[in-house]
Amino acid sequence: MVAFFMQLFREQRLLTSLCASTPPPLRRVVLGVAGAILFLLDVDKCRSSVLRSIEDTFPEKGKWYAMFTAIRATVTSLTYTTTALYLSQLPNRLVATKIQDRVSVTGLANLHAAREMQKGVVLVSSHFACFYIALIARHAEQEADESRAADTLVVAVPPMGEQEWNFFRKLQTLATDHRLEAIEHEKPRAGIEFLAALRSKKIVACMIDNVRDGGAHLFVDFLGADTAFPAGPFAIAAKYDIPIVPVHVEACGSLNQHVVHFGAPLRAPHLQDFDSRPQAISAATARYFADVVRKHPGSWESWRTLAYRRKLHSA
């Protein structure tokens, strides 16, 4: 029976359909109950690995605070996923309206300031999947001044399941004047394509908590401990003086509403020791996200990967 429910929640198809057909107040209850069940079943280690990380980050708060925050983070992750899957199943004509109902964007001036540097932009997030970044960024472009030229958004995507790819393809069908492309991490030429996109003044979106065994890492202080970040985006940004724009999502009290904020552009300092530049800009990025996580710990869905990223430093 436990195995059945674990498989059911991994698939999330029934839950997505249920959430799509229920009014917002009831939807909140459904997501809350589902998140609590996922937490108790420890699906994807959302309990065993997350609790320890939260306790280490907020030692003064106690275990009850850690448990409540862990459940909230599990529900938030589930909400992001079900929202994305729900939108992917809608007819094209309804998607824009539903996005506006569920997502609001702040800090667009920061993204525009980075674009005006005419060097391309690296858009980084630490807490939601790249296909969701694509959704938010495209919505942000729609909200922009119509006099601005539309840039191509290139998403550096990690290995994704069929549902995620279906959602990404859905976004591509919606992208008309706002173009949307993908770079797959697993491709041998991914790094070359990443750099080529930036040289073409495109916006490249990527996750900075998507670290892999055998990859190049930078280790910087994050929430009080040395933590692995992928070296590629920071090395390229430092070498070519490309601005990095951090972006994060806050899940509102209704759970169905998301507020997306684009942070101020970050640039590598011009240090004599070039090797110190990627370290400096990655540390600045880590500080940005650490501040966000401390303010909104329940809106961050990457608690479960934090312990692994710290073990890489010990290894």
GROMACS .gro file of C-alpha atoms in nm:
model
  315
    1MET     CA    1   0.000   0.000   0.000
    2VAL     CA    2   0.280   0.242   0.089
    3ALA     CA    3   0.457   0.163  -0.239
    4PHE     CA    4   0.133   0.232  -0.427
    5PHE     CA    5   0.089   0.576  -0.273
    6MET     CA    6   0.455   0.662  -0.327
    7GLN     CA    7   0.422   0.577  -0.696
    8LEU     CA    8   0.096   0.768  -0.716
    9PHE     CA    9   0.249   1.084  -0.576
   10ARG     CA   10   0.559   1.050  -0.791
   11GLU     CA   11   0.340   1.039  -1.099
   12GLN     CA   12   0.126   1.330  -0.968
   13ARG     CA   13  -0.118   1.298  -1.255
   14LEU     CA   14  -0.422   1.229  -1.038
   15LEU     CA   15  -0.320   1.504  -0.796
   16THR     CA   16  -0.272   1.753  -1.080
   17SER     CA   17  -0.614   1.678  -1.226
   18LEU     CA   18  -0.771   1.704  -0.883
   19CYS     CA   19  -0.606   2.040  -0.815
   20ALA     CA   20  -0.711   2.172  -1.154
   21SER     CA   21  -1.076   2.092  -1.088
   22THR     CA   22  -1.105   2.224  -0.733
   23PRO     CA   23  -1.157   2.585  -0.615
   24PRO     CA   24  -0.856   2.762  -0.458
   25PRO     CA   25  -0.953   2.712  -0.088
   26LEU     CA   26  -1.002   2.338  -0.133
   27ARG     CA   27  -0.694   2.316  -0.356
   28ARG     CA   28  -0.489   2.454  -0.070
   29VAL     CA   29  -0.618   2.178   0.159
   30VAL     CA   30  -0.547   1.908  -0.102
   31LEU     CA   31  -0.189   2.028  -0.154
   32GLY     CA   32  -0.132   2.058   0.220
   33VAL     CA   33  -0.252   1.703   0.288
   34ALA     CA   34  -0.057   1.565  -0.009
   35GLY     CA   35   0.259   1.743   0.104
   36ALA     CA   36   0.222   1.605   0.456
   37ILE     CA   37   0.183   1.251   0.318
   38LEU     CA   38   0.490   1.292   0.097
   39PHE     CA   39   0.681   1.417   0.400
   40LEU     CA   40   0.575   1.125   0.620
   41LEU     CA   41   0.659   0.874   0.346
   42ASP     CA   42   0.996   1.048   0.300
   43VAL     CA   43   0.956   1.053  -0.079
   44ASP     CA   44   1.280   1.174  -0.243
   45LYS     CA   45   1.422   1.215   0.110
   46CYS     CA   46   1.203   1.520   0.169
   47ARG     CA   47   1.206   1.436   0.542
   48SER     CA   48   1.528   1.253   0.627
   49SER     CA   49   1.770   1.488   0.449
   50VAL     CA   50   1.571   1.810   0.481
   51LEU     CA   51   1.514   1.810   0.856
   52ARG     CA   52   1.884   1.789   0.937
   53SER     CA   53   1.971   2.069   0.694
   54ILE     CA   54   1.706   2.301   0.840
   55GLU     CA   55   1.811   2.221   1.197
   56ASP     CA   56   2.174   2.298   1.110
   57THR     CA   57   2.073   2.628   0.946
   58PHE     CA   58   1.840   2.743   1.223
   59PRO     CA   59   1.979   2.579   1.540
   60GLU     CA   60   1.813   2.839   1.761
   61LYS     CA   61   1.463   2.763   1.626
   62GLY     CA   62   1.426   2.406   1.751
   63LYS     CA   63   1.298   2.081   1.602
   64TRP     CA   64   0.932   2.180   1.574
   65TYR     CA   65   1.026   2.478   1.360
   66ALA     CA   66   1.244   2.253   1.142
   67MET     CA   67   0.961   2.003   1.096
   68PHE     CA   68   0.704   2.271   1.009
   69THR     CA   69   0.945   2.434   0.761
   70ALA     CA   70   1.031   2.098   0.603
   71ILE     CA   71   0.663   2.019   0.548
   72ARG     CA   72   0.605   2.366   0.408
   73ALA     CA   73   0.899   2.326   0.168
   74THR     CA   74   0.760   1.988   0.056
   75VAL     CA   75   0.419   2.141  -0.011
   76THR     CA   76   0.583   2.432  -0.196
   77SER     CA   77   0.777   2.194  -0.421
   78LEU     CA   78   0.458   2.002  -0.492
   79THR     CA   79   0.278   2.328  -0.568
   80TYR     CA   80   0.540   2.438  -0.820
   81THR     CA   81   0.518   2.102  -0.996
   82THR     CA   82   0.140   2.075  -1.004
   83THR     CA   83   0.107   2.436  -1.122
   84ALA     CA   84   0.348   2.372  -1.409
   85LEU     CA   85   0.180   2.046  -1.507
   86TYR     CA   86  -0.164   2.205  -1.484
   87LEU     CA   87  -0.061   2.491  -1.714
   88SER     CA   88   0.093   2.245  -1.960
   89GLN     CA   89  -0.243   2.072  -2.003
   90LEU     CA   90  -0.438   2.389  -2.087
   91PRO     CA   91  -0.520   2.509  -2.439
   92ASN     CA   92  -0.279   2.777  -2.557
   93ARG     CA   93  -0.545   3.048  -2.547
   94LEU     CA   94  -0.595   2.998  -2.172
   95VAL     CA   95  -0.234   2.974  -2.056
   96ALA     CA   96  -0.152   3.347  -2.054
   97THR     CA   97  -0.460   3.424  -1.845
   98LYS     CA   98  -0.385   3.149  -1.595
   99ILE     CA   99  -0.022   3.259  -1.564
  100GLN     CA  100  -0.136   3.610  -1.479
  101ASP     CA  101  -0.376   3.466  -1.221
  102ARG     CA  102  -0.102   3.266  -1.046
  103VAL     CA  103   0.224   3.451  -1.102
  104SER     CA  104   0.333   3.808  -1.036
  105VAL     CA  105   0.676   3.948  -1.116
  106THR     CA  106   0.886   4.211  -0.939
  107GLY     CA  107   1.231   4.351  -1.007
  108LEU     CA  108   1.197   4.364  -1.385
  109ALA     CA  109   1.405   4.683  -1.387
  110ASN     CA  110   1.700   4.472  -1.271
  111LEU     CA  111   1.664   4.235  -1.566
  112HIS     CA  112   1.634   4.527  -1.807
  113ALA     CA  113   1.943   4.693  -1.659
  114ALA     CA  114   2.142   4.375  -1.718
  115ARG     CA  115   2.014   4.346  -2.076
  116GLU     CA  116   2.117   4.702  -2.153
  117MET     CA  117   2.481   4.614  -2.083
  118GLN     CA  118   2.469   4.435  -2.422
  119LYS     CA  119   2.676   4.139  -2.307
  120GLY     CA  120   2.408   3.878  -2.262
  121VAL     CA  121   2.266   3.783  -1.923
  122VAL     CA  122   2.308   3.476  -1.703
  123LEU     CA  123   1.982   3.422  -1.516
  124VAL     CA  124   2.037   3.194  -1.214
  125SER     CA  125   1.795   3.030  -0.977
  126SER     CA  126   1.851   2.794  -0.690
  127HIS     CA  127   1.510   2.656  -0.611
  128PHE     CA  128   1.287   2.565  -0.903
  129ALA     CA  129   1.323   2.367  -1.221
  130CYS     CA  130   1.454   2.527  -1.539
  131PHE     CA  131   1.127   2.478  -1.722
  132TYR     CA  132   0.963   2.690  -1.453
  133ILE     CA  133   1.228   2.959  -1.501
  134ALA     CA  134   1.128   2.962  -1.866
  135LEU     CA  135   0.765   3.015  -1.773
  136ILE     CA  136   0.845   3.303  -1.536
  137ALA     CA  137   1.091   3.473  -1.769
  138ARG     CA  138   0.850   3.459  -2.062
  139HIS     CA  139   0.577   3.608  -1.845
  140ALA     CA  140   0.820   3.881  -1.742
  141GLU     CA  141   0.891   3.960  -2.106
  142GLN     CA  142   0.519   3.994  -2.172
  143GLU     CA  143   0.496   4.247  -1.891
  144ALA     CA  144   0.787   4.452  -2.029
  145ASP     CA  145   0.762   4.775  -2.225
  146GLU     CA  146   0.647   4.694  -2.579
  147SER     CA  147   0.915   4.924  -2.718
  148ARG     CA  148   1.187   4.688  -2.598
  149ALA     CA  149   1.322   4.433  -2.842
  150ALA     CA  150   1.239   4.074  -2.752
  151ASP     CA  151   1.541   3.869  -2.653
  152THR     CA  152   1.582   3.497  -2.696
  153LEU     CA  153   1.570   3.306  -2.369
  154VAL     CA  154   1.794   2.999  -2.363
  155VAL     CA  155   1.735   2.753  -2.081
  156ALA     CA  156   2.020   2.524  -1.974
  157VAL     CA  157   1.813   2.222  -1.878
  158PRO     CA  158   1.922   1.931  -1.657
  159PRO     CA  159   1.802   1.579  -1.737
  160MET     CA  160   1.422   1.599  -1.727
  161GLY     CA  161   1.137   1.352  -1.732
  162GLU     CA  162   0.878   1.332  -2.005
  163GLN     CA  163   0.631   1.551  -1.815
  164GLU     CA  164   0.887   1.829  -1.778
  165TRP     CA  165   0.982   1.809  -2.145
  166ASN     CA  166   0.614   1.824  -2.240
  167PHE     CA  167   0.581   2.142  -2.038
  168PHE     CA  168   0.889   2.293  -2.199
  169ARG     CA  169   0.754   2.213  -2.545
  170LYS     CA  170   0.429   2.376  -2.441
  171LEU     CA  171   0.620   2.693  -2.361
  172GLN     CA  172   0.793   2.679  -2.697
  173THR     CA  173   0.458   2.667  -2.877
  174LEU     CA  174   0.353   2.978  -2.684
  175ALA     CA  175   0.677   3.163  -2.759
  176THR     CA  176   0.616   3.362  -3.077
  177ASP     CA  177   0.808   3.689  -3.073
  178HIS     CA  178   0.954   3.584  -2.735
  179ARG     CA  179   1.179   3.303  -2.849
  180LEU     CA  180   1.266   3.007  -2.629
  181GLU     CA  181   1.552   2.759  -2.678
  182ALA     CA  182   1.714   2.483  -2.475
  183ILE     CA  183   2.067   2.363  -2.403
  184GLU     CA  184   2.083   2.010  -2.262
  185HIS     CA  185   2.343   1.961  -1.989
  186GLU     CA  186   2.427   1.612  -2.108
  187LYS     CA  187   2.531   1.719  -2.457
  188PRO     CA  188   2.908   1.727  -2.517
  189ARG     CA  189   2.885   2.078  -2.666
  190ALA     CA  190   2.666   2.224  -2.389
  191GLY     CA  191   2.940   2.459  -2.265
  192ILE     CA  192   3.014   2.586  -2.615
  193GLU     CA  193   2.644   2.647  -2.681
  194PHE     CA  194   2.614   2.827  -2.346
  195LEU     CA  195   2.894   3.068  -2.437
  196ALA     CA  196   2.768   3.114  -2.795
  197ALA     CA  197   2.424   3.213  -2.667
  198LEU     CA  198   2.573   3.479  -2.441
  199ARG     CA  199   2.791   3.615  -2.720
  200SER     CA  200   2.470   3.654  -2.921
  201LYS     CA  201   2.334   3.877  -2.639
  202LYS     CA  202   2.078   3.618  -2.531
  203ILE     CA  203   1.950   3.551  -2.180
  204VAL     CA  204   2.068   3.212  -2.052
  205ALA     CA  205   1.879   3.065  -1.755
  206CYS     CA  206   2.028   2.791  -1.538
  207MET     CA  207   2.002   2.630  -1.198
  208ILE     CA  208   2.296   2.673  -0.961
  209ASP     CA  209   2.202   2.386  -0.730
  210ASN     CA  210   2.216   2.131  -1.011
  211VAL     CA  211   2.559   1.988  -0.927
  212ARG     CA  212   2.673   1.648  -1.052
  213ASP     CA  213   2.946   1.401  -0.971
  214GLY     CA  214   3.249   1.466  -1.186
  215GLY     CA  215   3.148   1.822  -1.270
  216ALA     CA  216   3.354   2.133  -1.204
  217HIS     CA  217   3.252   2.293  -0.875
  218LEU     CA  218   3.320   2.605  -0.674
  219PHE     CA  219   3.285   2.585  -0.297
  220VAL     CA  220   3.160   2.894  -0.115
  221ASP     CA  221   2.993   2.964   0.216
  222PHE     CA  222   2.620   2.909   0.190
  223LEU     CA  223   2.401   2.913   0.500
  224GLY     CA  224   2.704   2.865   0.724
  225ALA     CA  225   2.890   2.585   0.547
  226ASP     CA  226   3.101   2.534   0.233
  227THR     CA  227   2.864   2.424  -0.042
  228ALA     CA  228   2.917   2.318  -0.403
  229PHE     CA  229   2.800   2.540  -0.689
  230PRO     CA  230   2.852   2.463  -1.060
  231ALA     CA  231   3.165   2.644  -1.178
  232GLY     CA  232   3.066   2.695  -1.543
  233PRO     CA  233   2.825   2.992  -1.525
  234PHE     CA  234   3.048   3.183  -1.283
  235ALA     CA  235   3.369   3.116  -1.476
  236ILE     CA  236   3.211   3.241  -1.801
  237ALA     CA  237   3.056   3.545  -1.632
  238ALA     CA  238   3.389   3.636  -1.471
  239LYS     CA  239   3.595   3.594  -1.788
  240TYR     CA  240   3.366   3.791  -2.019
  241ASP     CA  241   3.225   4.039  -1.765
  242ILE     CA  242   2.869   3.911  -1.813
  243PRO     CA  243   2.610   4.018  -1.555
  244ILE     CA  244   2.445   3.754  -1.341
  245VAL     CA  245   2.084   3.816  -1.239
  246PRO     CA  246   1.959   3.599  -0.950
  247VAL     CA  247   1.589   3.518  -0.949
  248HIS     CA  248   1.381   3.355  -0.679
  249VAL     CA  249   1.021   3.256  -0.615
  250GLU     CA  250   0.816   3.308  -0.302
  251ALA     CA  251   0.512   3.091  -0.250
  252CYS     CA  252   0.232   3.307  -0.110
  253GLY     CA  253  -0.006   3.204   0.164
  254SER     CA  254  -0.262   3.074  -0.083
  255LEU     CA  255  -0.002   2.823  -0.214
  256ASN     CA  256  -0.138   2.876  -0.566
  257GLN     CA  257   0.014   3.222  -0.601
  258HIS     CA  258   0.384   3.274  -0.678
  259VAL     CA  259   0.579   3.599  -0.661
  260VAL     CA  260   0.894   3.604  -0.874
  261HIS     CA  261   1.168   3.855  -0.798
  262PHE     CA  262   1.465   3.944  -1.019
  263GLY     CA  263   1.759   4.059  -0.807
  264ALA     CA  264   2.010   4.332  -0.888
  265PRO     CA  265   2.272   4.234  -1.151
  266LEU     CA  266   2.595   4.092  -1.008
  267ARG     CA  267   2.933   4.131  -1.181
  268ALA     CA  268   3.270   3.981  -1.102
  269PRO     CA  269   3.513   4.229  -0.944
  270HIS     CA  270   3.822   4.316  -1.150
  271LEU     CA  271   4.080   4.142  -0.934
  272GLN     CA  272   4.443   4.098  -1.041
  273ASP     CA  273   4.419   3.731  -0.961
  274PHE     CA  274   4.180   3.611  -1.230
  275ASP     CA  275   4.116   3.279  -1.052
  276SER     CA  276   3.961   3.475  -0.765
  277ARG     CA  277   3.696   3.637  -0.985
  278PRO     CA  278   3.465   3.332  -1.028
  279GLN     CA  279   3.497   3.265  -0.656
  280ALA     CA  280   3.399   3.625  -0.576
  281ILE     CA  281   3.089   3.635  -0.796
  282SER     CA  282   2.975   3.290  -0.686
  283ALA     CA  283   3.011   3.402  -0.323
  284ALA     CA  284   2.799   3.713  -0.395
  285THR     CA  285   2.534   3.493  -0.559
  286ALA     CA  286   2.539   3.254  -0.264
  287ARG     CA  287   2.489   3.544  -0.022
  288TYR     CA  288   2.186   3.661  -0.222
  289PHE     CA  289   2.020   3.320  -0.206
  290ALA     CA  290   2.119   3.265   0.157
  291ASP     CA  291   1.938   3.588   0.251
  292VAL     CA  292   1.633   3.474   0.054
  293VAL     CA  293   1.629   3.130   0.218
  294ARG     CA  294   1.662   3.277   0.568
  295LYS     CA  295   1.365   3.506   0.502
  296HIS     CA  296   1.150   3.247   0.323
  297PRO     CA  297   1.274   2.897   0.421
  298GLY     CA  298   0.943   2.733   0.334
  299SER     CA  299   0.954   2.867  -0.022
  300TRP     CA  300   1.287   2.697  -0.100
  301GLU     CA  301   1.251   2.349  -0.245
  302SER     CA  302   1.621   2.254  -0.264
  303TRP     CA  303   1.675   2.168   0.102
  304ARG     CA  304   1.697   1.801   0.007
  305THR     CA  305   2.003   1.855  -0.215
  306LEU     CA  306   2.189   2.074   0.034
  307ALA     CA  307   2.346   1.788   0.232
  308TYR     CA  308   2.475   1.628  -0.090
  309ARG     CA  309   2.630   1.955  -0.207
  310ARG     CA  310   2.811   1.986   0.124
  311LYS     CA  311   2.936   1.627   0.115
  312LEU     CA  312   3.110   1.707  -0.214
  313HIS     CA  313   3.335   1.949  -0.024
  314SER     CA  314   3.428   1.679   0.227
  315ALA     CA  315   3.501   1.435  -0.056
   0.00000   0.00000   0.00000
